[in-house]
Amino acid sequence: MNKDLVLILDFGSQYTQLIARRVRESCVYSEIHPCTISFDRIREMAPRAIILSGGPASVYEEGAPHVDTRVFELGVPILGICYGMQLIAQALGGKVERADKREYGQAKLVVQEPEGIFHRFAKGEAIEVWMSHGDRITAVPPGFTNVGLSDNTPFCAVGNKEKKIYGLQFHPEVVHTPRGVDILASFLFEVAELRPTWTPSSFTHDAIELVEKTVAADEHAICGLSGGVDSSVAAVLCSRALGDRLTCIFVDNGLLRQGEREQVSSTFKEAFRLNLITIDATDRFLTALAGVTDPEQKRKIIGKVFIDVFEEEAAKVPGAKWLVQGTLYPDVIESVSFKGPSAVIKSHHNVGGLPERMNLKLIEPLRELFKDEVRACGEALGMPRDILYRHPFPGPGLAIRCLGEVTPKRLAVLREADHIVTEEIRSSGQYDVVWQSFCVLLPVRSVGVMGDDRTYEETCAVRAVRSLDGMTADWAPLPYELLGRISNRVINEVQGINRVVYDISSKPPATIEWE
């Protein structure tokens, strides 16, 4: 694909992904790479601009991450943010020292030079910015001027107009810097002179062309379609390129939500005319899960059975050489992060080593996109909103929302309760407000009274959270009236539940799913 590239070098900042998102929101393509990437690779990528991220280290400490100084001689516009700014100062002859006091939170910056990164501002204009640093620049490199200052940080923003190198001590990418988008846009369009040409529509067109060129005319591709956003968009996109040479396999593991199998079939087989094979493997999954209560063991069993079933069906597809996966950019970033992979909280349900096992080559048409960009891509493909904006559903399905042993009877109870929760949240207008909502069946029995009879039945926990990407989440303050209707309906309509509770835990310390 031919597109201008803004290269973001990651020095371990918690905000690095936000930088990439803000650049892309300006319709300019960006990629994140670790700061350890070689200079030859940087030169080979031919970026039109480079952004150096923040990071937790101090540039003067032994072992602190650095960048090859030849980067500053490429003639490419460069923007350093927080640690990135200090790195520029140190590398080019300035001085960085520990600040008298650490500066964290809101601060006021006064614009000194209304050009370059402050092209969209007036001289003397005061703007709110977000600080998070313990070091500061005490002397700028030769050729640099002070373009912005704050009370505690005299060199709050610096720049070398001739070399098009700028540094910001604050974080323009966070929402706490209200006009940060204008600063980044000034760097992209006024300093780097880029064009806002990278859109979901242009990406979709290029991605279809790439799949067409990648898969030979006599080759076939297969896709494990789950009905989730990622695999659904990947399947529809690849079908535009390959037509009947794409076979989608949907495995009904018996752990799906109410009506899910029918919805997937009607949407993709009938509406989108995909070559779809549906496999009912309910008995195989539930037999393998019998007696199992440990959540990690559940995930591993489900993953193994899925691979076995998928492999058997895929082997029946003649000429299959490619496997389509809905890998997204956050997955790619995590695998190459400067900080290293995060600790494994729980294993994920995916096709694991299936490509190598079946001697298949991978097609990952969405690996350059964030989740919101995948949805925009799906819209460009004409996909329905109820597929693109549905709440996330875990690969292991209801098995990890059915705490304790997974049985057909308990699944039926959970499925019915979950349907009521979704129905009520939709009808109340809250479905698009919260990021995810569902219910969990707890292996906890309590005494209840229904009519004149004593009951001793299980408990249902309702969970609803607000989030941007699932990495962190706050519990959603659903209206009491809505919670009351959910509780009333579940207890009255679902035989087997006599108590409903609401989960008010945030992530962290809790996870969104219970298992």
Coordinates of C-alpha atoms in Angstrom, one line a residue:
M1 CA 0.0 0.0 0.0
N2 CA 1.4 3.5 -0.9
K3 CA 0.9 5.8 2.1
D4 CA 2.8 8.4 4.0
L5 CA 4.2 6.9 7.2
V6 CA 4.6 8.6 10.6
L7 CA 7.0 6.4 12.5
I8 CA 6.5 6.4 16.3
L9 CA 9.4 5.1 18.3
D10 CA 8.3 3.7 21.6
F11 CA 10.4 4.3 24.8
G12 CA 8.0 2.6 27.1
S13 CA 5.3 5.2 27.6
Q14 CA 1.8 4.2 28.7
Y15 CA 0.5 6.7 26.1
T16 CA 2.3 5.4 23.0
Q17 CA -0.8 3.8 21.5
L18 CA -2.7 7.1 22.0
I19 CA -0.1 9.0 19.9
A20 CA -0.7 6.6 17.0
R21 CA -4.5 6.9 17.4
R22 CA -4.4 10.7 17.4
V23 CA -2.2 10.7 14.2
R24 CA -4.6 8.3 12.5
E25 CA -7.6 10.3 13.6
S26 CA -6.0 13.1 11.5
C27 CA -6.1 10.7 8.5
V28 CA -2.4 10.1 8.5
Y29 CA -1.0 6.6 8.7
S30 CA 1.3 5.8 11.7
E31 CA 3.1 2.8 13.0
I32 CA 4.7 2.1 16.4
H33 CA 8.1 0.4 16.6
P34 CA 10.4 -0.1 19.6
C35 CA 13.1 2.4 20.1
T36 CA 15.6 -0.5 19.6
I37 CA 14.8 -0.8 15.9
S38 CA 17.9 -0.5 13.8
F39 CA 18.8 2.7 11.9
D40 CA 19.0 0.7 8.6
R41 CA 15.4 -0.4 9.2
I42 CA 14.2 3.1 9.9
R43 CA 15.9 4.4 6.7
E44 CA 14.3 1.5 4.8
M45 CA 10.8 2.4 6.0
A46 CA 11.3 5.9 4.7
P47 CA 9.1 7.7 7.2
R48 CA 7.8 11.2 6.3
A49 CA 7.9 12.2 10.0
I50 CA 9.1 10.6 13.3
I51 CA 7.6 11.0 16.8
L52 CA 9.6 10.0 19.9
S53 CA 7.3 8.8 22.7
G54 CA 7.5 9.4 26.4
G55 CA 8.9 6.9 28.8
P56 CA 9.5 6.2 32.5
A57 CA 13.4 6.4 32.4
S58 CA 15.7 9.3 32.8
V59 CA 17.9 10.0 29.8
Y60 CA 21.0 10.5 32.0
E61 CA 20.7 7.2 33.8
E62 CA 22.9 4.2 32.9
G63 CA 21.0 1.8 30.6
A64 CA 18.3 4.4 29.7
P65 CA 16.9 3.7 26.2
H66 CA 18.3 5.9 23.4
V67 CA 18.0 6.2 19.6
D68 CA 20.6 6.1 17.0
T69 CA 21.7 9.8 16.6
R70 CA 21.8 9.4 12.8
V71 CA 18.0 9.7 12.9
F72 CA 18.4 13.4 13.5
E73 CA 20.4 13.7 10.3
L74 CA 17.7 12.1 8.0
G75 CA 16.2 15.5 7.3
V76 CA 12.8 14.1 8.5
P77 CA 10.6 16.3 10.8
I78 CA 10.9 15.0 14.3
L79 CA 8.6 15.6 17.4
G80 CA 9.8 14.5 20.8
I81 CA 7.2 14.1 23.6
C82 CA 8.3 14.2 27.3
Y83 CA 11.2 11.7 27.4
G84 CA 11.4 12.0 23.7
M85 CA 12.0 15.8 24.0
Q86 CA 14.7 15.2 26.7
L87 CA 16.4 12.6 24.5
I88 CA 16.5 15.2 21.6
A89 CA 18.0 17.8 24.0
Q90 CA 20.7 15.4 25.3
A91 CA 21.6 14.0 21.9
L92 CA 22.0 17.4 20.2
G93 CA 24.0 19.2 22.9
G94 CA 21.5 20.4 25.4
K95 CA 21.3 19.6 29.1
V96 CA 18.7 17.5 31.1
E97 CA 18.6 17.5 34.9
R98 CA 16.2 16.3 37.6
A99 CA 13.5 18.9 38.3
D100 CA 13.2 20.6 41.7
K101 CA 9.9 18.9 42.0
R102 CA 8.1 16.3 39.9
E103 CA 5.3 17.8 37.8
Y104 CA 2.2 15.7 37.3
G105 CA -1.2 16.9 36.1
Q106 CA -2.6 20.0 34.6
A107 CA -0.4 23.0 33.8
K108 CA -0.6 26.2 31.8
L109 CA 1.6 26.7 28.8
V110 CA 2.1 30.2 27.2
V111 CA 2.8 30.1 23.5
Q112 CA 6.0 32.1 22.6
E113 CA 6.2 31.5 18.9
P114 CA 2.9 31.0 17.0
E115 CA 4.4 28.9 14.2
G116 CA 5.6 25.3 13.6
I117 CA 3.9 23.1 16.2
F118 CA 1.9 26.2 17.4
H119 CA 0.9 27.3 13.9
R120 CA -2.8 27.2 15.0
F121 CA -2.3 29.3 18.1
A122 CA -1.7 33.0 18.9
K123 CA 1.4 34.5 20.5
G124 CA 0.9 34.8 24.2
E125 CA -2.1 32.3 24.2
A126 CA -2.3 30.2 27.4
I127 CA -3.4 26.6 26.9
E128 CA -4.0 23.8 29.3
V129 CA -1.5 20.9 29.0
W130 CA -0.9 17.6 30.9
M131 CA 2.5 17.1 32.5
S132 CA 4.0 13.8 33.8
H133 CA 7.7 14.2 34.4
G134 CA 10.5 14.3 37.0
D135 CA 13.2 15.7 34.8
R136 CA 13.5 18.9 32.8
I137 CA 15.7 20.6 30.2
T138 CA 17.9 23.3 31.7
A139 CA 19.8 24.2 28.4
V140 CA 18.5 23.8 24.9
P141 CA 20.8 22.5 22.1
P142 CA 22.3 25.0 19.6
G143 CA 19.8 26.2 17.0
F144 CA 16.8 25.6 19.3
T145 CA 14.5 28.3 20.6
N146 CA 12.0 28.3 23.4
V147 CA 8.5 28.2 21.7
G148 CA 6.4 27.6 24.9
L149 CA 6.9 27.9 28.6
S150 CA 5.1 27.1 31.9
D151 CA 5.6 28.3 35.5
N152 CA 7.6 25.2 36.5
T153 CA 9.1 24.3 33.1
P154 CA 10.8 27.2 31.3
F155 CA 11.6 25.0 28.3
C156 CA 8.1 23.5 28.0
A157 CA 8.2 23.4 24.2
V158 CA 11.3 23.9 22.1
G159 CA 12.0 23.8 18.4
N160 CA 14.6 24.1 15.6
K161 CA 12.6 25.6 12.8
E162 CA 15.3 25.0 10.2
K163 CA 15.7 21.3 11.0
K164 CA 12.0 20.9 11.7
I165 CA 12.8 19.2 15.1
Y166 CA 10.5 20.0 18.0
G167 CA 10.0 18.9 21.6
L168 CA 7.2 19.0 24.1
Q169 CA 7.6 18.4 27.8
F170 CA 3.8 17.7 28.1
H171 CA 1.6 15.0 26.5
P172 CA -0.5 16.4 23.6
E173 CA -2.0 13.0 22.9
V174 CA -4.1 12.8 26.1
V175 CA -7.6 14.3 26.5
H176 CA -6.3 16.3 29.4
T177 CA -4.5 18.5 26.9
P178 CA -7.6 19.9 25.2
R179 CA -5.9 21.4 22.2
G180 CA -3.3 18.6 21.9
V181 CA -4.9 17.5 18.6
D182 CA -4.2 21.0 17.1
I183 CA -0.6 20.8 18.2
L184 CA -0.2 17.3 16.6
A185 CA -2.1 18.5 13.5
S186 CA 0.3 21.5 13.2
F187 CA 3.2 19.1 13.3
L188 CA 1.7 16.8 10.7
F189 CA 0.4 19.3 8.2
E190 CA 2.4 22.5 8.7
V191 CA 5.8 21.2 9.8
A192 CA 5.9 17.8 8.0
E193 CA 3.5 18.9 5.1
L194 CA 1.7 15.6 5.0
R195 CA -1.7 15.0 3.4
P196 CA -4.8 13.6 5.2
T197 CA -5.3 10.7 2.8
W198 CA -5.4 7.6 5.0
T199 CA -9.1 6.8 5.6
P200 CA -11.1 3.6 6.3
S201 CA -12.4 3.7 2.7
S202 CA -8.9 4.0 1.2
F203 CA -7.6 1.3 3.5
T204 CA -10.4 -1.0 2.6
H205 CA -9.7 -0.6 -1.1
D206 CA -6.0 -1.1 -0.7
A207 CA -6.5 -4.2 1.6
I208 CA -8.8 -5.9 -0.9
E209 CA -6.2 -5.3 -3.7
L210 CA -3.5 -6.7 -1.5
V211 CA -5.4 -9.9 -0.8
E212 CA -6.2 -10.3 -4.5
K213 CA -2.5 -10.1 -5.3
T214 CA -1.4 -12.3 -2.4
V215 CA -3.6 -15.4 -3.0
A216 CA -2.9 -17.1 -6.4
A217 CA -5.8 -17.8 -8.7
D218 CA -5.7 -21.5 -8.0
E219 CA -5.5 -21.1 -4.2
H220 CA -8.2 -21.1 -1.6
A221 CA -8.4 -19.4 1.8
I222 CA -10.3 -20.5 4.9
C223 CA -11.5 -18.3 7.8
G224 CA -12.7 -19.2 11.3
L225 CA -15.8 -17.0 11.6
S226 CA -16.9 -16.4 15.1
G227 CA -19.5 -13.7 14.5
G228 CA -17.4 -11.2 16.4
V229 CA -16.4 -7.8 14.9
D230 CA -12.8 -8.7 14.0
S231 CA -13.4 -12.1 12.2
S232 CA -16.6 -10.8 10.6
V233 CA -14.9 -7.7 9.0
A234 CA -11.9 -9.8 7.9
A235 CA -14.2 -12.4 6.3
V236 CA -16.3 -9.9 4.4
L237 CA -13.2 -8.0 3.2
C238 CA -11.5 -11.2 2.0
S239 CA -14.7 -12.3 0.3
R240 CA -14.6 -9.1 -1.8
A241 CA -11.2 -10.1 -3.0
L242 CA -11.6 -13.9 -3.3
G243 CA -15.3 -14.6 -3.8
D244 CA -16.0 -18.4 -3.7
R245 CA -12.3 -19.1 -3.1
L246 CA -12.9 -18.1 0.6
T247 CA -14.6 -20.7 2.8
C248 CA -15.7 -19.6 6.3
I249 CA -16.1 -22.1 9.0
F250 CA -18.4 -21.3 11.9
V251 CA -18.1 -23.7 14.9
D252 CA -21.1 -23.9 17.2
N253 CA -19.5 -25.0 20.4
G254 CA -22.7 -25.0 22.4
L255 CA -21.4 -22.0 24.4
L256 CA -23.0 -19.3 22.3
R257 CA -25.6 -16.6 23.2
Q258 CA -29.2 -17.1 22.4
G259 CA -29.9 -17.0 18.7
E260 CA -26.3 -16.5 17.8
R261 CA -25.9 -19.4 15.4
E262 CA -29.0 -18.3 13.5
Q263 CA -27.8 -14.7 13.3
V264 CA -24.4 -15.6 11.9
S265 CA -26.0 -17.8 9.3
S266 CA -28.6 -15.2 8.1
T267 CA -26.1 -12.4 8.1
F268 CA -23.2 -14.0 6.3
K269 CA -24.7 -16.8 4.3
E270 CA -27.8 -15.1 3.2
A271 CA -27.1 -11.3 3.3
F272 CA -23.4 -11.4 2.3
R273 CA -23.5 -14.6 0.3
L274 CA -20.3 -16.0 2.0
N275 CA -19.4 -19.6 1.4
L276 CA -20.2 -20.6 5.0
I277 CA -20.0 -24.0 6.7
T278 CA -21.6 -24.3 10.1
I279 CA -20.5 -27.2 12.3
D280 CA -22.5 -28.2 15.4
A281 CA -19.9 -29.5 17.8
T282 CA -21.9 -28.9 21.0
D283 CA -21.5 -32.5 22.2
R284 CA -17.8 -32.6 21.7
F285 CA -17.2 -29.4 23.7
L286 CA -19.6 -30.2 26.6
T287 CA -18.3 -33.7 26.9
A288 CA -14.7 -32.4 27.2
L289 CA -15.8 -29.8 29.7
A290 CA -17.7 -32.2 32.0
G291 CA -16.6 -31.9 35.6
V292 CA -14.2 -29.1 34.9
T293 CA -14.4 -26.0 37.2
D294 CA -11.0 -24.4 36.8
P295 CA -11.3 -21.4 34.4
E296 CA -7.8 -21.8 32.9
Q297 CA -8.4 -25.4 32.2
K298 CA -11.8 -24.6 30.6
R299 CA -10.0 -22.2 28.2
K300 CA -7.4 -24.7 27.3
I301 CA -9.9 -27.5 26.7
I302 CA -12.1 -25.2 24.5
G303 CA -9.0 -24.0 22.5
K304 CA -7.9 -27.6 21.9
V305 CA -11.3 -28.9 20.9
F306 CA -11.8 -25.9 18.6
I307 CA -8.5 -26.6 16.8
D308 CA -9.4 -30.3 16.4
V309 CA -12.8 -29.5 14.9
F310 CA -11.6 -26.6 12.7
E311 CA -8.7 -28.7 11.4
E312 CA -11.0 -31.6 10.5
E313 CA -13.3 -29.3 8.5
A314 CA -10.6 -27.2 6.9
A315 CA -8.9 -30.4 5.6
K316 CA -12.1 -31.0 3.5
V317 CA -11.6 -27.7 1.6
P318 CA -9.7 -28.4 -1.6
G319 CA -6.7 -26.2 -2.4
A320 CA -6.7 -24.4 1.0
K321 CA -3.4 -22.6 1.3
W322 CA -4.3 -19.6 3.4
L323 CA -5.8 -19.0 6.8
V324 CA -7.6 -15.6 7.4
Q325 CA -7.3 -14.2 10.9
G326 CA -8.7 -11.0 12.4
T327 CA -5.5 -10.0 14.1
L328 CA -5.6 -6.3 15.1
Y329 CA -2.8 -3.7 15.6
P330 CA -2.8 -3.8 19.4
D331 CA -1.9 -7.5 19.2
V332 CA 1.0 -6.6 16.9
I333 CA 2.2 -3.8 19.1
E334 CA 2.1 -6.0 22.2
S335 CA 4.3 -8.6 20.5
V336 CA 7.1 -6.0 19.7
S337 CA 6.6 -3.6 22.6
F338 CA 9.7 -2.0 24.0
K339 CA 8.4 -2.9 27.5
G340 CA 8.0 -6.6 26.5
P341 CA 4.9 -8.6 26.6
S342 CA 2.5 -8.0 29.5
A343 CA 2.1 -10.6 32.2
V344 CA -0.4 -13.3 31.1
I345 CA -3.5 -12.8 33.2
K346 CA -5.4 -15.6 31.3
S347 CA -4.8 -17.5 28.2
H348 CA -6.7 -16.4 25.1
H349 CA -8.8 -18.5 22.8
N350 CA -7.5 -18.3 19.3
V351 CA -6.3 -20.7 16.6
G352 CA -2.8 -20.8 18.2
G353 CA -0.4 -22.9 16.2
L354 CA -3.0 -23.9 13.6
P355 CA -1.3 -22.3 10.6
E356 CA 1.9 -24.3 11.1
R357 CA 0.1 -27.4 12.1
M358 CA -1.9 -27.4 8.8
N359 CA 0.9 -25.9 6.7
L360 CA -1.2 -22.8 6.0
K361 CA 0.0 -19.3 5.3
L362 CA -1.6 -16.4 7.1
I363 CA -3.7 -13.5 5.8
E364 CA -4.2 -10.8 8.5
P365 CA -5.9 -8.0 6.6
L366 CA -6.7 -6.0 9.7
R367 CA -3.3 -6.1 11.4
E368 CA -2.7 -2.4 10.8
L369 CA -6.0 -1.3 12.5
F370 CA -7.3 -0.4 15.9
K371 CA -10.8 -1.7 16.9
D372 CA -12.5 1.6 16.0
E373 CA -10.8 1.6 12.6
V374 CA -12.0 -2.0 12.1
R375 CA -15.6 -0.8 12.6
A376 CA -15.1 2.1 10.2
C377 CA -13.7 -0.4 7.7
G378 CA -16.8 -2.6 8.2
E379 CA -19.0 0.4 7.6
A380 CA -17.1 1.1 4.3
L381 CA -17.9 -2.5 3.4
G382 CA -21.6 -2.0 4.0
M383 CA -21.8 -4.2 7.1
P384 CA -24.8 -3.8 9.5
R385 CA -24.3 -1.8 12.7
D386 CA -25.6 -4.6 14.9
I387 CA -22.6 -6.7 13.9
L388 CA -20.0 -3.9 14.0
Y389 CA -21.0 -2.4 17.3
R390 CA -22.0 -5.5 19.2
H391 CA -20.5 -5.9 22.6
P392 CA -17.3 -8.1 22.8
F393 CA -17.9 -11.8 23.4
P394 CA -15.1 -14.0 24.7
G395 CA -13.9 -16.9 22.5
P396 CA -14.6 -19.5 25.2
G397 CA -18.2 -18.1 25.2
L398 CA -20.6 -18.7 28.1
A399 CA -18.2 -21.3 29.6
I400 CA -16.3 -18.6 31.4
R401 CA -19.5 -16.9 32.5
C402 CA -20.9 -20.1 33.9
L403 CA -18.7 -20.3 37.0
G404 CA -18.2 -23.8 38.3
E405 CA -19.1 -26.8 36.2
V406 CA -20.5 -26.2 32.7
T407 CA -23.6 -28.3 32.1
P408 CA -26.4 -28.1 29.5
K409 CA -28.9 -27.2 32.2
R410 CA -26.8 -24.4 33.7
L411 CA -26.0 -23.0 30.2
A412 CA -29.7 -22.9 29.3
V413 CA -30.3 -20.9 32.5
L414 CA -27.4 -18.5 31.8
R415 CA -28.4 -18.1 28.1
E416 CA -31.9 -17.1 29.0
A417 CA -30.8 -14.6 31.7
D418 CA -28.2 -13.1 29.5
H419 CA -30.8 -12.6 26.7
I420 CA -32.9 -10.6 29.2
V421 CA -30.0 -8.4 30.3
T422 CA -29.1 -7.6 26.7
E423 CA -32.8 -7.0 25.8
E424 CA -33.4 -4.6 28.7
I425 CA -30.1 -2.7 28.1
R426 CA -30.9 -2.3 24.4
S427 CA -34.5 -1.1 25.1
S428 CA -33.2 1.4 27.7
G429 CA -30.8 3.1 25.2
Q430 CA -27.8 2.0 27.3
Y431 CA -26.4 -0.5 24.8
D432 CA -24.3 2.0 22.9
V433 CA -23.3 3.9 26.1
V434 CA -21.6 0.9 27.8
W435 CA -18.7 -1.0 26.2
Q436 CA -19.8 -4.4 27.4
S437 CA -22.7 -5.9 29.3
F438 CA -23.6 -9.5 30.3
C439 CA -24.4 -11.7 33.2
V440 CA -22.6 -14.4 35.1
L441 CA -24.1 -17.5 36.7
L442 CA -22.6 -18.1 40.1
P443 CA -22.3 -21.5 41.7
V444 CA -23.8 -19.9 44.8
R445 CA -27.2 -20.9 46.1
S446 CA -29.3 -18.9 48.4
V447 CA -32.7 -19.2 50.0
G448 CA -35.6 -17.3 48.5
V449 CA -39.3 -17.2 48.7
M450 CA -41.6 -17.4 45.6
G451 CA -45.3 -17.3 46.5
D452 CA -45.6 -19.5 49.5
D453 CA -42.7 -21.8 48.5
R454 CA -39.1 -21.8 49.7
T455 CA -36.5 -21.8 47.0
Y456 CA -32.8 -22.6 47.0
E457 CA -31.4 -21.5 43.7
E458 CA -28.4 -19.9 42.0
T459 CA -27.3 -16.3 41.8
C460 CA -26.9 -14.2 38.7
A461 CA -24.4 -11.3 38.6
V462 CA -25.0 -8.5 36.1
R463 CA -21.8 -6.8 34.7
A464 CA -21.7 -3.6 32.7
V465 CA -18.6 -1.5 32.1
R466 CA -17.4 1.6 30.2
S467 CA -14.1 1.4 28.4
L468 CA -12.3 2.5 25.2
D469 CA -10.4 -0.7 24.5
G470 CA -10.9 -3.1 27.3
M471 CA -7.4 -2.5 28.7
T472 CA -9.0 -0.6 31.6
A473 CA -12.7 -0.3 32.5
D474 CA -15.0 1.4 34.9
W475 CA -18.2 -0.2 36.1
A476 CA -21.2 1.5 34.5
P477 CA -23.7 3.3 36.8
L478 CA -26.8 1.9 35.2
P479 CA -30.0 3.5 36.2
Y480 CA -31.7 1.9 39.3
E481 CA -34.9 1.5 37.3
L482 CA -33.1 -0.5 34.6
L483 CA -31.4 -2.7 37.2
G484 CA -34.8 -3.2 38.9
R485 CA -36.4 -4.3 35.6
I486 CA -33.5 -6.7 34.9
S487 CA -33.7 -8.3 38.3
N488 CA -37.5 -8.6 38.2
R489 CA -37.5 -10.2 34.8
V490 CA -34.6 -12.6 35.5
I491 CA -36.1 -13.9 38.8
N492 CA -39.6 -14.2 37.4
E493 CA -38.8 -15.6 34.0
V494 CA -35.7 -17.8 34.5
Q495 CA -36.2 -20.9 36.4
G496 CA -33.1 -21.7 38.5
I497 CA -32.2 -18.1 39.6
N498 CA -33.7 -16.4 42.6
R499 CA -31.2 -13.6 43.3
V500 CA -29.6 -10.9 41.1
V501 CA -26.5 -8.8 42.1
Y502 CA -24.7 -6.0 40.3
D503 CA -20.9 -6.0 39.9
I504 CA -19.4 -2.6 40.7
S505 CA -15.7 -3.6 40.3
S506 CA -13.4 -1.7 37.9
K507 CA -10.5 -3.0 35.9
P508 CA -7.9 -3.0 37.4
P509 CA -8.0 -4.5 40.0
A510 CA -10.7 -6.8 38.7
T511 CA -11.0 -8.1 35.2
I512 CA -14.0 -7.5 33.0
E513 CA -14.9 -11.2 32.7
W514 CA -15.1 -13.2 35.9
E515 CA -13.0 -16.0 34.6

